[in-house]
Short mmCIF file of C-alpha atoms and ligand atoms in Angstrom, two decimals:
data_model
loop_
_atom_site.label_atom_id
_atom_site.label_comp_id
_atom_site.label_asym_id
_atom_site.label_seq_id
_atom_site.Cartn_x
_atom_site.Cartn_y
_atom_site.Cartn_z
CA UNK A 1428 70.58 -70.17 -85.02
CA UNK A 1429 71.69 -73.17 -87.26
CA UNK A 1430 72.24 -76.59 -87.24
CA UNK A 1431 74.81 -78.08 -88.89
CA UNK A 1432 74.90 -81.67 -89.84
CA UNK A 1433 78.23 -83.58 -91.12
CA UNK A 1434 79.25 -86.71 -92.58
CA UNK A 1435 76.70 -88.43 -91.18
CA UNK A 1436 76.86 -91.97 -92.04
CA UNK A 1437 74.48 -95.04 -90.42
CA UNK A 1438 74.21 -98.76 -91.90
CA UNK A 1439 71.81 -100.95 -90.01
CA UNK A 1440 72.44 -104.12 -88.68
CA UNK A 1441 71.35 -105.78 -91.51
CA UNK A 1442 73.68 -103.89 -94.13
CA UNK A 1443 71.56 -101.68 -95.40
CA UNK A 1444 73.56 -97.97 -95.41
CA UNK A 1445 70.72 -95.14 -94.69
CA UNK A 1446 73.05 -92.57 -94.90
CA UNK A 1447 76.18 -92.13 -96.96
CA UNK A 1448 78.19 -89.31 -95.38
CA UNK A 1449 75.22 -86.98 -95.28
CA UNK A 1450 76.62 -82.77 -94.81
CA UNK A 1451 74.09 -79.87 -94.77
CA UNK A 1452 73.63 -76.81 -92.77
CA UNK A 1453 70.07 -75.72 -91.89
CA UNK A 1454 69.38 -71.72 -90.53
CA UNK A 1455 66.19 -70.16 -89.11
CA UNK A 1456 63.35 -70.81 -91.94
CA UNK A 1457 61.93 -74.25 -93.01
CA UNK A 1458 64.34 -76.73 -94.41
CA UNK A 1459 62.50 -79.19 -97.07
CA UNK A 1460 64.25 -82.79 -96.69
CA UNK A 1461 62.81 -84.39 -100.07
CA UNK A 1462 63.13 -87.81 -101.46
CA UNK A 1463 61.49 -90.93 -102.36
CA UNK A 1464 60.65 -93.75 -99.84
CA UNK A 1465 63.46 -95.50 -98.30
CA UNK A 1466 65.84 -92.93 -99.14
CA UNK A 1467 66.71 -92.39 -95.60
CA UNK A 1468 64.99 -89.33 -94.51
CA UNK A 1469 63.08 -90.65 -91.11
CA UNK A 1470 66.61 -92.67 -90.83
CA UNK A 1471 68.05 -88.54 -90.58
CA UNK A 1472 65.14 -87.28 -88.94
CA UNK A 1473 65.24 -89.61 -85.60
CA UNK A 1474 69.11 -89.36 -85.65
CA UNK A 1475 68.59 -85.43 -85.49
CA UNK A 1476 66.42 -86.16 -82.59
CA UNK A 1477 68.56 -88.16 -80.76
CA UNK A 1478 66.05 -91.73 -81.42
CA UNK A 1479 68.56 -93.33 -82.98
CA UNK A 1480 72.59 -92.71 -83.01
CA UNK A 1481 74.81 -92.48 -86.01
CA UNK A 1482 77.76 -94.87 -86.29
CA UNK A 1483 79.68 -91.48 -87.63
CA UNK A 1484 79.21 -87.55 -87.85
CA UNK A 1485 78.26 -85.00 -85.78
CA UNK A 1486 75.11 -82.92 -85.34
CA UNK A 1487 75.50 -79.63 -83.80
CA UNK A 1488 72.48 -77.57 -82.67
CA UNK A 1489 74.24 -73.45 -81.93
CA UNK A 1490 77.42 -75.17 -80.88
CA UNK A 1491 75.73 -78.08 -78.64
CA UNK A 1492 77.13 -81.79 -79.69
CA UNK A 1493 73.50 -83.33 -80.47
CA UNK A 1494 74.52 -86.90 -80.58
CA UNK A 1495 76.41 -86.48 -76.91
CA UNK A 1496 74.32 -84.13 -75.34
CA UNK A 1497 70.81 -85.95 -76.10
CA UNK A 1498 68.92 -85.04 -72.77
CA UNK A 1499 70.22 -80.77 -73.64
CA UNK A 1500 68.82 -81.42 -77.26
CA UNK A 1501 65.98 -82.72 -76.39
CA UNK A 1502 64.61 -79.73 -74.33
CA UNK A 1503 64.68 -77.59 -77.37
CA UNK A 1504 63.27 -80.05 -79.81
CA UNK A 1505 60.04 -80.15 -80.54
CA UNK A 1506 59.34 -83.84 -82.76
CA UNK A 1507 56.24 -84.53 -84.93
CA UNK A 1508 56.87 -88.13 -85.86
CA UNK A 1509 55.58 -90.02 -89.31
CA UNK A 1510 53.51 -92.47 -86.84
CA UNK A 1511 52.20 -89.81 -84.28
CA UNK A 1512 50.22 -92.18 -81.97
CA UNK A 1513 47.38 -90.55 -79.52
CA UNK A 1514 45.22 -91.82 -77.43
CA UNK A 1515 41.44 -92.64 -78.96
CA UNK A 1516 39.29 -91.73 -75.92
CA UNK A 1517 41.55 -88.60 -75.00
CA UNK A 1518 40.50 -85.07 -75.80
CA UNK A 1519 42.78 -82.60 -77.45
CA UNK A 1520 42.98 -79.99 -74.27
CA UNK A 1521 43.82 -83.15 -71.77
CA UNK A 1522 46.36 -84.83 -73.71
CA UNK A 1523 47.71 -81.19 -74.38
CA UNK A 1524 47.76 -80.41 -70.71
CA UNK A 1525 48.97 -83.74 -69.80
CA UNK A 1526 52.17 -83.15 -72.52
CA UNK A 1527 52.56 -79.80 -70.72
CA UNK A 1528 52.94 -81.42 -67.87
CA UNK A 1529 55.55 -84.44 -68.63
CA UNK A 1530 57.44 -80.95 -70.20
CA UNK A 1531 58.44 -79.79 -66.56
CA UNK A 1532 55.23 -77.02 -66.99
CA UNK A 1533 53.88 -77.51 -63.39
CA UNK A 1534 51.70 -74.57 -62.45
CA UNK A 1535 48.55 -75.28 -63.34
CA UNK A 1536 47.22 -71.73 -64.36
CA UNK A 1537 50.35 -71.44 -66.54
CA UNK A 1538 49.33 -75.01 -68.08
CA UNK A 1539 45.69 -73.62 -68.83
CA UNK A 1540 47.33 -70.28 -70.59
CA UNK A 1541 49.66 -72.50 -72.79
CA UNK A 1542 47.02 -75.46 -74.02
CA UNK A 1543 44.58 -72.43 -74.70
CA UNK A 1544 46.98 -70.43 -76.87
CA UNK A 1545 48.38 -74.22 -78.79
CA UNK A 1546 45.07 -74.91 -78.97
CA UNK A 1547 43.93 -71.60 -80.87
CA UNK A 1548 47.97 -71.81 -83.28
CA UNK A 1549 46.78 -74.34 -84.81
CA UNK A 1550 43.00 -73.72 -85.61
CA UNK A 1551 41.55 -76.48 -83.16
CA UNK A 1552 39.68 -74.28 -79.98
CA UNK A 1553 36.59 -75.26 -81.20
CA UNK A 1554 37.31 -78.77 -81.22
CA UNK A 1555 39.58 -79.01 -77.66
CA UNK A 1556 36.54 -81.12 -75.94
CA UNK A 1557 36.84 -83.74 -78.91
CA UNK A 1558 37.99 -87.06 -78.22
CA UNK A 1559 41.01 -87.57 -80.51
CA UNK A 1560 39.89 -90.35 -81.93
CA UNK A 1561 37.53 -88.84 -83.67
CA UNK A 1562 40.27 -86.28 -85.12
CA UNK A 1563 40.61 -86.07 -88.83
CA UNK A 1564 43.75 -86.67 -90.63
CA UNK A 1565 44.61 -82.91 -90.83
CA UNK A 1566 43.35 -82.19 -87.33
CA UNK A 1567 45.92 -84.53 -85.62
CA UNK A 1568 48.79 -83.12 -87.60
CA UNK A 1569 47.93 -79.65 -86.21
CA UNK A 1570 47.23 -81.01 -83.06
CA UNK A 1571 50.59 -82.88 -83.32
CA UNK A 1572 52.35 -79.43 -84.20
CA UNK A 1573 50.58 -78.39 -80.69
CA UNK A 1574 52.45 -80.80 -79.14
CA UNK A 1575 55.74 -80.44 -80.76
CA UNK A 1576 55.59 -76.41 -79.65
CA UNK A 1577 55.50 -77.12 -75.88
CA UNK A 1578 58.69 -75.73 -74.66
CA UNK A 1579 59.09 -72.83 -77.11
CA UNK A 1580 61.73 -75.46 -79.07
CA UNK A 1581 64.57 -74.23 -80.85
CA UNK A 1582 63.96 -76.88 -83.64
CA UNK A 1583 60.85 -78.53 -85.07
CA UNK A 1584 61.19 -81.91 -86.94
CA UNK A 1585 57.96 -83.11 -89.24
CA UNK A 1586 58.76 -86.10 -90.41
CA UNK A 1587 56.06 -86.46 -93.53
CA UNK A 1588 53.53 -84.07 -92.18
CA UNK A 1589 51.00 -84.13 -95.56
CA UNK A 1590 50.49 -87.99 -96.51
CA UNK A 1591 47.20 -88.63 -96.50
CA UNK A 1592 45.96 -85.21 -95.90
CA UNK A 1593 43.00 -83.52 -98.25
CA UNK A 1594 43.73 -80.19 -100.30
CA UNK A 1595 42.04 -78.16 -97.83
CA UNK A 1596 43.89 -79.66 -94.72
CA UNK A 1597 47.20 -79.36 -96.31
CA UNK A 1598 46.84 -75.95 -97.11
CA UNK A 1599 45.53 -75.15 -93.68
CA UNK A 1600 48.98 -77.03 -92.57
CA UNK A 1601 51.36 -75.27 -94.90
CA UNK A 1602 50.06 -72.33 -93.35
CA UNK A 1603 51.08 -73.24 -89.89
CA UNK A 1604 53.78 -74.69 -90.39
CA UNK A 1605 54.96 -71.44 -92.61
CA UNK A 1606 54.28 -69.27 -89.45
CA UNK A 1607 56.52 -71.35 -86.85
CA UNK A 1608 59.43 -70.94 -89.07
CA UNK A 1609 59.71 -67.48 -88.84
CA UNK A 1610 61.16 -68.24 -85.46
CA UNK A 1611 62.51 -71.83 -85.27
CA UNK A 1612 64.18 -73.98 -87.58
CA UNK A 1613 61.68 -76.47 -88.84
CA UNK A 1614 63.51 -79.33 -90.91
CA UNK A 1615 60.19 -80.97 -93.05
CA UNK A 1616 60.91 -84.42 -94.47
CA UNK A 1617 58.46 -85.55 -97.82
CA UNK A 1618 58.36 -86.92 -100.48
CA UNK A 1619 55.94 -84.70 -102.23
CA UNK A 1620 57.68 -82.00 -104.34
CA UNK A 1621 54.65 -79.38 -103.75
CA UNK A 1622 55.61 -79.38 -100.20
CA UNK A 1623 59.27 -78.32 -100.34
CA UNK A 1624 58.22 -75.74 -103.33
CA UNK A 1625 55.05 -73.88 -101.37
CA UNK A 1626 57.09 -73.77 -97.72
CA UNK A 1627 60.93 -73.73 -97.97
CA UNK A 1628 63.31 -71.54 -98.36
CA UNK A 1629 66.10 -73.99 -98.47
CA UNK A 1630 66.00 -77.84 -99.36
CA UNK A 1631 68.00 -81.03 -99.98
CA UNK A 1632 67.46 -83.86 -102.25
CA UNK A 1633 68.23 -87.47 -100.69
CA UNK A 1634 68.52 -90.40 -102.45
CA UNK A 1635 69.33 -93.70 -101.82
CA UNK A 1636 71.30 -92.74 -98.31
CA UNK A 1637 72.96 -89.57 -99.98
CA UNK A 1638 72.32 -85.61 -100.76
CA UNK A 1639 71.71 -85.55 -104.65
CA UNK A 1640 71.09 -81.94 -104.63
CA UNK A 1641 71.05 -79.09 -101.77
CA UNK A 1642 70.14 -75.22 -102.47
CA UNK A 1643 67.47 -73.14 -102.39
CA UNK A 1644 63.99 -73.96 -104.29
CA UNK A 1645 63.89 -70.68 -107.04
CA UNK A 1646 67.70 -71.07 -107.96
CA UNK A 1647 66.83 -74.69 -108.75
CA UNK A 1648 64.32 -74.24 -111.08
CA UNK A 1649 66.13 -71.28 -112.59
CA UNK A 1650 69.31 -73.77 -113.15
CA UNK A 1651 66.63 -75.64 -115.26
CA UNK A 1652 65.41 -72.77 -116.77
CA UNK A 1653 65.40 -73.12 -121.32
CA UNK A 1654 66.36 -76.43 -120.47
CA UNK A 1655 63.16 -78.67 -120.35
CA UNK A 1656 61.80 -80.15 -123.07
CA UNK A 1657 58.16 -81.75 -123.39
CA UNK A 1658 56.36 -83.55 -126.15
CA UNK A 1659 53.30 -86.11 -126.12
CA UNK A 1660 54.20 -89.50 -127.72
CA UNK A 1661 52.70 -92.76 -128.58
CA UNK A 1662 53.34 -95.07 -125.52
CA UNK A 1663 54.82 -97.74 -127.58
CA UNK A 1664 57.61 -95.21 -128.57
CA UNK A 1665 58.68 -94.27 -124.74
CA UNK A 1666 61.72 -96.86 -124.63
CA UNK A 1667 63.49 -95.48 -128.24
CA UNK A 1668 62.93 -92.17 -126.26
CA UNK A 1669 64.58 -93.46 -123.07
CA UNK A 1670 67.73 -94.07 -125.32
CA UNK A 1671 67.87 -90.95 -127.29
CA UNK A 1672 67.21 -88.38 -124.48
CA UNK A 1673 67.10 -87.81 -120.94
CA UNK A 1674 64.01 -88.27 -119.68
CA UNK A 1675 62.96 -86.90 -116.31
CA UNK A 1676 58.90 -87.94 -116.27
CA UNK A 1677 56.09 -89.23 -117.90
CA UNK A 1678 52.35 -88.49 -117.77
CA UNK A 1679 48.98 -89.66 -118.93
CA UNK A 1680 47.18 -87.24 -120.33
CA UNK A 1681 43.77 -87.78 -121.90
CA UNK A 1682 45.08 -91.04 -122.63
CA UNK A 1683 48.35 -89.74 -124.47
CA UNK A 1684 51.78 -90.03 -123.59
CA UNK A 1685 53.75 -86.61 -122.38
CA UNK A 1686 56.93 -86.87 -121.45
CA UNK A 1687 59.08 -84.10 -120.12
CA UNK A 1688 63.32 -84.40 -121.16
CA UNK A 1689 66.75 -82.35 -119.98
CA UNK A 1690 68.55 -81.23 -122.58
CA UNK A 1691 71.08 -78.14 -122.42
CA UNK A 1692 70.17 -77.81 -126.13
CA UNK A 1693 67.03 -77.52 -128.37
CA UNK A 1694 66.46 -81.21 -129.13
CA UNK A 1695 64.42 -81.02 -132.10
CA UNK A 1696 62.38 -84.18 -132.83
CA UNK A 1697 59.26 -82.32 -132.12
CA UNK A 1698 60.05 -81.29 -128.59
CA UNK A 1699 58.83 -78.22 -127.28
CA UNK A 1700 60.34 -76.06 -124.70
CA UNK A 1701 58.54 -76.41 -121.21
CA UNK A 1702 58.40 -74.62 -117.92
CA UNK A 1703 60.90 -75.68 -115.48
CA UNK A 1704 59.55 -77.36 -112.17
CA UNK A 1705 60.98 -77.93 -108.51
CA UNK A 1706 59.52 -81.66 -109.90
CA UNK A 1707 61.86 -81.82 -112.77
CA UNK A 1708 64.76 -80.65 -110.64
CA UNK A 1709 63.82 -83.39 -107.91
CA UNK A 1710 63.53 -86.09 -110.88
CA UNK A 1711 66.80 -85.07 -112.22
CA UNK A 1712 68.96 -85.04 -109.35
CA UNK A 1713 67.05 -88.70 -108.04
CA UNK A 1714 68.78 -90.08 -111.81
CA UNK A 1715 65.69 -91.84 -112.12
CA UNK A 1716 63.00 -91.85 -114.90
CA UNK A 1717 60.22 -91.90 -112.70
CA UNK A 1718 57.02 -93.31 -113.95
CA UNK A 1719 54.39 -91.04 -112.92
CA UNK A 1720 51.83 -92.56 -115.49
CA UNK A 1721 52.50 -95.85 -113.81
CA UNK A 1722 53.57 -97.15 -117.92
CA UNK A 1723 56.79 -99.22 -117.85
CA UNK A 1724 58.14 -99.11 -121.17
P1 ADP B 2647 62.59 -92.83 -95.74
O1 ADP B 2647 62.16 -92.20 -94.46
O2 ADP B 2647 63.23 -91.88 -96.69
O3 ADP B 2647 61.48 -93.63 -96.38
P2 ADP B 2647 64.14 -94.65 -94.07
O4 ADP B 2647 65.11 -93.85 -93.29
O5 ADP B 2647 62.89 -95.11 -93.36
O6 ADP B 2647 63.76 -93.87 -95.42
O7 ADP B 2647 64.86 -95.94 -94.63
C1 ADP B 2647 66.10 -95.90 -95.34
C2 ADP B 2647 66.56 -97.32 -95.63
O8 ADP B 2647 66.89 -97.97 -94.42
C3 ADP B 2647 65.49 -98.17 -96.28
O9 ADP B 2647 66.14 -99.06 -97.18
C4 ADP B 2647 64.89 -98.94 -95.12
O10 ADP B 2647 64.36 -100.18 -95.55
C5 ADP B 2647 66.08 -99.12 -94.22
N1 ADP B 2647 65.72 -99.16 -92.78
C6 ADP B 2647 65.03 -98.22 -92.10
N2 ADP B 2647 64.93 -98.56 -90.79
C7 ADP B 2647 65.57 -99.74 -90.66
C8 ADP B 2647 65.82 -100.63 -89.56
N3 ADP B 2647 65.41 -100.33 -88.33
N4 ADP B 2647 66.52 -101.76 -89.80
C9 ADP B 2647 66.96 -102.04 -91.04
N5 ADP B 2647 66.76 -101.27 -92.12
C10 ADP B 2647 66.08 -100.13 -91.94
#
């Protein structure tokens, strides 16, 4: 099972180019898709589900052309947008069985069997008689995972699935979303580093319309590994450090300055060496120095 994406390229209308000649190849597992905002990830994600076309590259799903053969895709897809709509007044088991049914599942006792077992993957029997409206943040992702898994799909796009979403409901969706790739490829576009480094075995970095960095999670950090520096500074003396040393982050902490550098040697200069992070591997291959602090220097 794989899906292999190459030289995918798409500039809108009005000149902006989403994707610079993007190549990756994703297997059975989940497949992180990290980068800031705008960096073209939902741009990927509805191309890969045929909601948008490419203006060049192929996608190909086990040998089926994804871009020609939308309608075949689209039966083994299973889509859990960034904007995932429902209807207020709805409850979870009828807009489940109603899904079920726009999904070619037409015998009603077989409909019944398949909302129940959705219903109880993702944690939500209890509440099936709720109106959806009333759904928490976390409880319509999972229900929006329900709805993505009608079909037994051969591939799951979640397009941002943890914006928003408490500690507690994240973790209950990392679980989830960890058990449906142990048969499907799930590609899981974020932003948040945390994601990519609790769920997948195998990620890509985009930036600005291109893939900065692809590979799996451990051998990224390990690349980084004796090679991050940290030290807390005054915050008046950020910039001078900006143009002596390569610096991936910043923090507040307890209202001091600690900033985190690359360096393949020991800088001196009162640095100290620091645990490598999926986060300093993500700020390194984005180029940026990232202001986590918020502190411009
Ligand atoms: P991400 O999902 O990583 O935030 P997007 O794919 O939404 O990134 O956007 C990538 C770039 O394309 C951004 O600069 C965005 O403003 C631009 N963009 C996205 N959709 C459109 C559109 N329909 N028309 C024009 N520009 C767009």
């Amino acid at each position: 099972m794989q899906l292999v994406i190459n030289s995918l390229s798409k500039t809108y209308p009005n000149g902006v180019r989403a994707l610079k000649n993007v190549s990756f190849v994703c297997h059975k597992g989940m497949f992180g898709l990290l980068g800031p905002n705008g960096a073209g990830k939902s741009t990927l994600m509805r191309t890969i589900a045929t909601l948008q076309d490419a203006d060049q590259g192929t996608i190909s799903l086990d040998g089926l052309d994804v871009l020609k053969e939308k309608t075949a895709l689209r039966r083994l897809l299973g889509y859990l947008p960034q904007e995932f709509g429902v209807y207020p007044r709805t409850t979870a088991e009828e807009m489940l069985d109603h899904i079920a049914r726009l999904k070619g599942v037409n015998d009603a006792a077989k409909r019944r069997d398949l909302v129940a077992t959705l219903l109880e993957h993702v944690n939500l029997t209890r509440d099936k008689k709720k109106r959806l409206g009333g759904f928490s943040g976390g409880m319509k992702q999972r229900f929006g995972i329900a709805q993505a898994l009608i079909g037994e799909p051969k591939l799951i796009i979640v397009d941002e699935p943890t914006a928003g979403l408490d500690p507690a409901e994240r973790n209950r969706f990392y679980n989830l979303l960890s058990r449906i790739g142990e048969n499907t490829i799930v590609i899981l576009s974020t932003h948040i580093v945390e994601d990519v480094s609790t769920l997948c075995s195998q990620f890509a970095i985009i930036c600005d319309g291109e893939v900065m960095y692809l590979g799996e999670p451990d051998a990224a950090v390990m690349e980084l590994t004796g090679k991050i520096y940290t030290k807390l500074i005054g915050r008046e003396s950020l910039a001078r450090y900006k143009q002596q040393h390569r610096v991936l982050s910043t923090h507040l902490k307890s209202g001091v300055l600690y900033i985190r550098i690359f360096s393949e040697t020991a800088p001196g200069d009162g640095f100290i060496p620091g645990q490598a992070s999926l986060e300093d591997v993500y700020f390194k291959a984005i180029g940026e120095q990232v202001d986590v602090a918020g502190i411009n220097s």
